[in-house]
């Protein structure tokens, strides 16, 4: 029953017209935008006052995001948006990363990003009310706040990401992982960003949230019974000998069993949610800050 309710909520969230939903979220937001000018004026003062202005802005933004998530349970797609923005990073060339290049063509048109305009449209009214925040910071904050709102860990966040401009050379379409490939492919993709095997396992646990959509990736269904709750149930489900036919298992999920050390970590996270939250948090911070100089 819980699954039915949750998946209906998630389905209705993504079915809703982005424009209509964004408008409703905007109108329904309990927190009126604070005057952005105050942030600008104060930001010209000392570094400690800049820090306190940023703290104020973060808490105002989080209140707006809470209002949005109460209205529209779009937390999973926000996590996917932030990951797809940062997951283009290449540590050798320093290109890609969390620079909001995902909002521009041709990146947004890459097959891997199908459906993500829904998330960006939902965030646009918030961006309009907070012109000082970069899109890159807003996308990453929307993700960490979505995880916390869904019952997950409180992931540290800091401002300072710069938005890409039209002058930035677009990243190629093959920077994000394919769902029908196994561990060698995942290693190619994640090592390129600077991650190791343990971090691949922890980050894959984000699939505890959300679902796949036929009209986006071609896959269909959620990974867990309550896809709007961030917990360790993704690992619990993929370690079951008899998979639940209602739940999704991508090749890239099962790839985590290809290596004995990764498999041991999957078993550990299935048994110990605190251990998962701790490792996930660290890996998520790294993902959200790839290539950024603060
Ligand atoms: C390990 C390689 C990965 C592959 C191959 C992969 C693939 C996919 C696919 C095919 C979907 C379905 C998209 C759709 O049809 O809407 C999806 C959804 C999702 N992915 Fe991943 N993913 C990977 C890693 C990650 C990571 C690292 C994160 C976050 C840290 C993440 C977060 C999500 C979330 C939250 C959703 C649900 C989105 C929604 O409900 O709208 N994924 N992923």
Short mmCIF file of C-alpha atoms and ligand atoms in Angstrom, two decimals:
data_model
loop_
_atom_site.label_atom_id
_atom_site.label_comp_id
_atom_site.label_asym_id
_atom_site.label_seq_id
_atom_site.Cartn_x
_atom_site.Cartn_y
_atom_site.Cartn_z
CA UNK A 1 0.00 0.00 0.00
CA UNK A 2 2.79 2.39 0.96
CA UNK A 3 4.44 1.60 -2.35
CA UNK A 4 1.21 2.26 -4.25
CA UNK A 5 0.83 5.64 -2.59
CA UNK A 6 4.47 6.57 -3.06
CA UNK A 7 4.69 5.50 -6.66
CA UNK A 8 1.42 7.23 -7.48
CA UNK A 9 2.79 10.39 -5.90
CA UNK A 10 6.03 10.14 -7.83
CA UNK A 11 4.22 9.31 -11.08
CA UNK A 12 1.83 12.19 -10.66
CA UNK A 13 4.74 14.48 -9.87
CA UNK A 14 6.49 13.77 -13.12
CA UNK A 15 3.29 13.63 -15.17
CA UNK A 16 2.32 17.10 -14.09
CA UNK A 17 3.09 19.81 -16.57
CA UNK A 18 6.31 21.42 -15.43
CA UNK A 19 5.01 24.90 -16.05
CA UNK A 20 1.80 24.37 -14.10
CA UNK A 21 3.57 22.63 -11.25
CA UNK A 22 6.27 25.23 -11.08
CA UNK A 23 3.65 27.97 -10.93
CA UNK A 24 1.77 26.15 -8.17
CA UNK A 25 4.97 25.63 -6.24
CA UNK A 26 5.73 29.30 -6.62
CA UNK A 27 2.29 30.45 -5.55
CA UNK A 28 2.10 27.88 -2.80
CA UNK A 29 5.50 28.64 -1.36
CA UNK A 30 5.03 29.59 2.25
CA UNK A 31 8.17 31.66 2.37
CA UNK A 32 8.23 34.90 0.51
CA UNK A 33 11.53 35.65 -1.14
CA UNK A 34 13.78 37.78 1.03
CA UNK A 35 15.07 40.86 -0.72
CA UNK A 36 18.02 39.73 -2.75
CA UNK A 37 19.52 43.21 -2.63
CA UNK A 38 20.21 42.79 1.07
CA UNK A 39 22.41 39.85 0.25
CA UNK A 40 24.34 41.86 -2.35
CA UNK A 41 24.91 44.86 -0.07
CA UNK A 42 26.03 42.73 2.83
CA UNK A 43 28.26 40.63 0.60
CA UNK A 44 30.48 43.64 -0.04
CA UNK A 45 31.36 43.80 3.68
CA UNK A 46 33.74 41.59 5.64
CA UNK A 47 34.21 37.88 4.99
CA UNK A 48 32.43 37.00 8.25
CA UNK A 49 29.39 38.99 7.20
CA UNK A 50 29.55 37.29 3.78
CA UNK A 51 29.46 33.95 5.60
CA UNK A 52 26.44 34.96 7.65
CA UNK A 53 24.62 36.29 4.57
CA UNK A 54 25.26 32.97 2.86
CA UNK A 55 23.91 31.10 5.88
CA UNK A 56 20.78 33.25 5.73
CA UNK A 57 20.42 32.65 2.03
CA UNK A 58 20.91 28.91 2.47
CA UNK A 59 18.20 28.69 5.08
CA UNK A 60 15.80 30.81 2.96
CA UNK A 61 16.48 28.61 -0.04
CA UNK A 62 15.97 25.45 2.00
CA UNK A 63 12.60 26.78 3.18
CA UNK A 64 11.54 27.35 -0.43
CA UNK A 65 12.72 23.87 -1.37
CA UNK A 66 10.79 22.37 1.55
CA UNK A 67 7.66 24.14 0.31
CA UNK A 68 8.29 22.78 -3.18
CA UNK A 69 8.82 19.20 -1.99
CA UNK A 70 5.71 19.35 0.20
CA UNK A 71 3.73 20.48 -2.82
CA UNK A 72 5.37 18.22 -5.38
CA UNK A 73 7.41 15.19 -4.28
CA UNK A 74 10.03 15.76 -6.95
CA UNK A 75 12.98 14.92 -4.68
CA UNK A 76 14.29 12.02 -6.83
CA UNK A 77 14.54 14.00 -10.03
CA UNK A 78 16.39 16.81 -8.19
CA UNK A 79 19.02 14.29 -7.08
CA UNK A 80 19.30 13.02 -10.66
CA UNK A 81 19.57 16.61 -12.01
CA UNK A 82 22.48 17.48 -9.71
CA UNK A 83 24.25 14.18 -10.41
CA UNK A 84 23.93 14.57 -14.18
CA UNK A 85 25.28 18.12 -13.96
CA UNK A 86 28.34 17.13 -11.94
CA UNK A 87 28.84 13.66 -13.44
CA UNK A 88 30.28 15.06 -16.67
CA UNK A 89 33.52 15.92 -14.87
CA UNK A 90 36.84 14.80 -16.32
CA UNK A 91 39.73 15.14 -13.89
CA UNK A 92 42.41 15.13 -16.61
CA UNK A 93 41.05 18.04 -18.63
CA UNK A 94 39.18 19.72 -15.76
CA UNK A 95 36.10 19.97 -18.01
CA UNK A 96 32.49 19.34 -17.02
CA UNK A 97 31.41 19.16 -13.38
CA UNK A 98 28.76 21.02 -11.38
CA UNK A 99 28.66 24.18 -13.48
CA UNK A 100 24.99 24.06 -14.57
CA UNK A 101 26.05 23.43 -18.16
CA UNK A 102 23.21 20.90 -18.13
CA UNK A 103 20.73 23.74 -18.60
CA UNK A 104 22.22 24.60 -21.99
CA UNK A 105 22.11 23.01 -25.40
CA UNK A 106 23.50 20.59 -26.50
CA UNK A 107 23.98 19.02 -23.01
CA UNK A 108 20.31 19.06 -22.01
CA UNK A 109 19.52 17.27 -25.27
CA UNK A 110 21.86 14.36 -24.55
CA UNK A 111 19.82 11.15 -24.27
CA UNK A 112 21.05 10.59 -20.70
CA UNK A 113 19.38 13.85 -19.63
CA UNK A 114 15.90 13.04 -20.92
CA UNK A 115 13.24 14.42 -18.57
CA UNK A 116 15.51 16.72 -16.57
CA UNK A 117 13.89 19.91 -17.85
CA UNK A 118 11.04 19.02 -15.47
CA UNK A 119 13.43 19.53 -12.54
CA UNK A 120 14.94 22.72 -13.95
CA UNK A 121 11.50 24.24 -14.61
CA UNK A 122 10.47 23.52 -11.02
CA UNK A 123 13.54 25.35 -9.73
CA UNK A 124 13.25 28.37 -12.04
CA UNK A 125 10.84 30.40 -9.83
CA UNK A 126 13.25 29.94 -6.90
CA UNK A 127 16.18 31.06 -9.05
CA UNK A 128 14.21 34.17 -10.10
CA UNK A 129 13.70 35.10 -6.44
CA UNK A 130 17.35 34.46 -5.55
CA UNK A 131 19.34 36.01 -8.41
CA UNK A 132 22.54 35.87 -6.32
CA UNK A 133 22.60 32.10 -6.21
CA UNK A 134 24.18 30.39 -9.22
CA UNK A 135 22.20 27.71 -11.03
CA UNK A 136 25.06 25.34 -10.23
CA UNK A 137 24.71 25.95 -6.48
CA UNK A 138 20.91 25.81 -6.65
CA UNK A 139 20.91 22.42 -8.41
CA UNK A 140 23.31 20.96 -5.85
CA UNK A 141 21.43 22.44 -2.88
CA UNK A 142 18.13 21.15 -4.28
CA UNK A 143 19.69 17.68 -4.30
CA UNK A 144 21.17 17.65 -0.80
CA UNK A 145 17.96 19.14 0.56
CA UNK A 146 15.89 16.52 -1.31
CA UNK A 147 17.90 13.77 0.36
CA UNK A 148 17.46 15.28 3.80
CA UNK A 149 13.75 15.93 3.18
CA UNK A 150 13.35 12.26 2.19
CA UNK A 151 14.84 11.02 5.46
CA UNK A 152 18.46 10.72 4.35
CA UNK A 153 21.67 12.15 5.79
CA UNK A 154 22.34 15.83 6.33
CA UNK A 155 24.94 16.33 3.60
CA UNK A 156 27.26 19.33 4.02
CA UNK A 157 26.78 22.05 1.39
CA UNK A 158 28.70 25.18 0.50
CA UNK A 159 28.12 27.93 -2.05
CA UNK A 160 30.68 28.92 -4.67
CA UNK A 161 30.03 27.08 -7.94
CA UNK A 162 30.23 29.27 -11.06
CA UNK A 163 27.73 28.83 -13.87
CA UNK A 164 29.01 27.82 -17.28
CA UNK A 165 28.47 30.37 -20.03
CA UNK A 166 27.90 29.83 -23.74
CA UNK A 167 31.69 30.11 -24.16
CA UNK A 168 32.30 26.81 -22.35
CA UNK A 169 33.04 24.01 -24.83
CA UNK A 170 30.21 21.45 -24.45
CA UNK A 171 31.12 18.06 -22.98
CA UNK A 172 30.59 15.00 -25.19
CA UNK A 173 27.43 12.92 -24.77
CA UNK A 174 29.22 9.85 -23.41
CA UNK A 175 30.33 11.18 -20.01
CA UNK A 176 27.47 9.60 -17.99
CA UNK A 177 27.16 5.84 -17.37
CA UNK A 178 25.07 3.41 -19.44
CA UNK A 179 22.56 1.41 -17.43
CA UNK A 180 23.04 -1.77 -19.44
CA UNK A 181 26.77 -2.13 -18.74
CA UNK A 182 28.73 -3.73 -15.91
CA UNK A 183 31.73 -2.90 -13.72
CA UNK A 184 34.45 -2.18 -16.34
CA UNK A 185 32.22 0.54 -17.82
CA UNK A 186 31.31 1.97 -14.41
CA UNK A 187 35.02 2.11 -13.58
CA UNK A 188 35.79 3.96 -16.83
CA UNK A 189 33.15 6.55 -16.04
CA UNK A 190 33.66 7.02 -12.30
CA UNK A 191 37.48 6.76 -12.26
CA UNK A 192 37.47 9.56 -14.90
CA UNK A 193 35.80 11.76 -12.26
CA UNK A 194 38.27 10.64 -9.57
CA UNK A 195 36.11 8.13 -7.69
CA UNK A 196 37.07 4.64 -6.51
CA UNK A 197 35.11 1.37 -6.31
CA UNK A 198 33.82 1.99 -2.77
CA UNK A 199 32.46 5.38 -3.83
CA UNK A 200 30.76 3.81 -6.87
CA UNK A 201 28.92 1.46 -4.51
CA UNK A 202 27.92 4.20 -2.07
CA UNK A 203 26.72 6.58 -4.80
CA UNK A 204 24.69 3.85 -6.50
CA UNK A 205 22.66 3.78 -3.29
CA UNK A 206 20.98 7.00 -4.49
CA UNK A 207 18.71 4.66 -6.46
CA UNK A 208 16.90 4.16 -3.18
CA UNK A 209 15.05 7.25 -4.45
CA UNK A 210 12.91 7.49 -7.54
CA UNK A 211 12.23 5.34 -10.51
CA UNK A 212 12.98 4.83 -14.19
CA UNK A 213 10.52 6.06 -16.80
CA UNK A 214 9.87 4.37 -20.14
CA UNK A 215 9.69 7.69 -21.96
CA UNK A 216 13.01 8.88 -20.55
CA UNK A 217 15.54 6.07 -20.22
CA UNK A 218 13.43 3.27 -21.68
CA UNK A 219 13.57 1.44 -18.34
CA UNK A 220 10.57 1.30 -16.07
CA UNK A 221 9.86 1.10 -12.36
CA UNK A 222 11.33 1.94 -8.94
CA UNK A 223 14.20 0.22 -7.17
CA UNK A 224 12.45 0.15 -3.81
CA UNK A 225 8.96 -0.02 -2.35
CA UNK A 226 8.99 3.55 -1.04
CA UNK A 227 10.84 5.56 -3.68
CA UNK A 228 10.40 8.87 -1.91
CA UNK A 229 12.26 7.66 1.18
CA UNK A 230 16.05 7.82 1.32
CA UNK A 231 17.21 4.73 3.23
CA UNK A 232 19.31 1.61 2.61
CA UNK A 233 16.51 -0.39 0.99
CA UNK A 234 18.19 -0.26 -2.45
CA UNK A 235 20.94 -2.50 -1.03
CA UNK A 236 18.42 -4.69 0.79
CA UNK A 237 16.55 -5.29 -2.48
CA UNK A 238 19.53 -6.00 -4.72
CA UNK A 239 20.95 -8.55 -2.27
CA UNK A 240 17.71 -10.60 -2.23
CA UNK A 241 18.15 -13.97 -3.89
CA UNK A 242 14.62 -13.85 -5.24
CA UNK A 243 14.16 -10.37 -6.70
CA UNK A 244 10.79 -8.70 -6.31
CA UNK A 245 9.40 -8.61 -9.88
CA UNK A 246 7.79 -5.23 -9.17
CA UNK A 247 11.19 -3.64 -8.59
CA UNK A 248 13.88 -2.57 -11.02
CA UNK A 249 17.41 -3.94 -11.20
CA UNK A 250 19.59 -2.40 -13.89
CA UNK A 251 22.70 -4.17 -15.18
CA UNK A 252 24.64 -1.29 -13.61
CA UNK A 253 23.04 -2.05 -10.23
CA UNK A 254 23.86 -5.74 -10.42
CA UNK A 255 27.39 -4.80 -11.57
CA UNK A 256 28.14 -4.00 -7.93
CA UNK A 257 28.17 -7.78 -7.34
CA UNK A 258 30.92 -8.30 -9.97
CA UNK A 259 33.73 -7.59 -7.55
CA UNK A 260 34.08 -9.26 -4.13
CA UNK A 261 35.00 -6.03 -2.33
CA UNK A 262 32.06 -4.16 -3.86
CA UNK A 263 29.76 -7.06 -3.05
CA UNK A 264 30.95 -6.97 0.58
CA UNK A 265 30.13 -3.26 0.74
CA UNK A 266 26.66 -3.85 -0.72
CA UNK A 267 26.06 -6.45 2.03
CA UNK A 268 27.41 -4.05 4.67
CA UNK A 269 25.11 -1.22 3.57
CA UNK A 270 22.12 -3.61 3.41
CA UNK A 271 22.78 -4.50 7.06
CA UNK A 272 23.86 -1.12 8.39
CA UNK A 273 22.04 2.03 7.26
CA UNK A 274 24.24 4.33 9.37
CA UNK A 275 27.35 3.05 7.59
CA UNK A 276 25.66 3.70 4.24
CA UNK A 277 24.62 7.23 5.24
CA UNK A 278 28.13 8.07 6.43
CA UNK A 279 29.86 6.85 3.27
CA UNK A 280 27.15 8.17 0.97
CA UNK A 281 27.43 11.65 2.49
CA UNK A 282 31.17 11.84 1.89
CA UNK A 283 30.90 10.57 -1.69
CA UNK A 284 28.01 12.94 -2.40
CA UNK A 285 29.95 15.98 -1.17
CA UNK A 286 32.82 14.99 -3.45
CA UNK A 287 30.43 14.52 -6.40
CA UNK A 288 28.81 17.89 -5.78
CA UNK A 289 32.17 19.70 -5.68
CA UNK A 290 34.08 18.05 -8.55
CA UNK A 291 36.56 20.54 -10.01
CA UNK A 292 35.19 23.50 -8.03
CA UNK A 293 37.60 25.96 -6.39
CA UNK A 294 35.87 27.55 -3.42
C1 LIG B 1 26.09 3.89 -11.43
C2 LIG B 1 25.69 4.35 -12.61
C3 LIG B 1 24.29 4.86 -12.84
C4 LIG B 1 23.47 4.51 -13.85
C5 LIG B 1 23.80 3.58 -14.99
C6 LIG B 1 22.21 5.18 -13.63
C7 LIG B 1 21.10 5.08 -14.44
C8 LIG B 1 19.85 5.57 -14.16
C9 LIG B 1 18.68 5.40 -14.97
C10 LIG B 1 18.61 4.61 -16.27
C11 LIG B 1 17.66 6.05 -14.36
C12 LIG B 1 16.22 6.17 -14.83
C13 LIG B 1 15.97 7.55 -15.46
C14 LIG B 1 14.52 7.68 -15.87
O1 LIG B 1 14.07 6.88 -16.69
O2 LIG B 1 13.85 8.61 -15.36
C15 LIG B 1 18.18 6.63 -13.15
C16 LIG B 1 17.42 7.34 -12.25
C17 LIG B 1 17.94 7.91 -11.11
N1 LIG B 1 19.26 8.00 -10.78
FE1 LIG B 1 20.77 6.93 -11.60
N2 LIG B 1 22.31 5.94 -12.51
C18 LIG B 1 23.57 5.79 -11.99
C19 LIG B 1 24.09 6.44 -10.89
C20 LIG B 1 23.41 7.36 -10.13
C21 LIG B 1 24.01 8.21 -9.13
C22 LIG B 1 25.50 8.25 -8.81
C23 LIG B 1 23.01 8.95 -8.59
C24 LIG B 1 23.06 10.01 -7.53
C25 LIG B 1 24.09 10.21 -6.73
C26 LIG B 1 21.77 8.57 -9.25
C27 LIG B 1 20.52 9.04 -8.95
C28 LIG B 1 19.35 8.69 -9.61
C29 LIG B 1 18.03 9.04 -9.13
C30 LIG B 1 17.68 9.75 -7.84
C31 LIG B 1 17.13 8.55 -10.09
C32 LIG B 1 15.60 8.63 -10.07
C33 LIG B 1 15.13 9.82 -10.87
C34 LIG B 1 13.61 9.97 -10.91
O3 LIG B 1 12.89 9.30 -10.18
O4 LIG B 1 13.14 10.81 -11.68
N3 LIG B 1 22.07 7.63 -10.19
N4 LIG B 1 19.52 6.34 -13.06
#
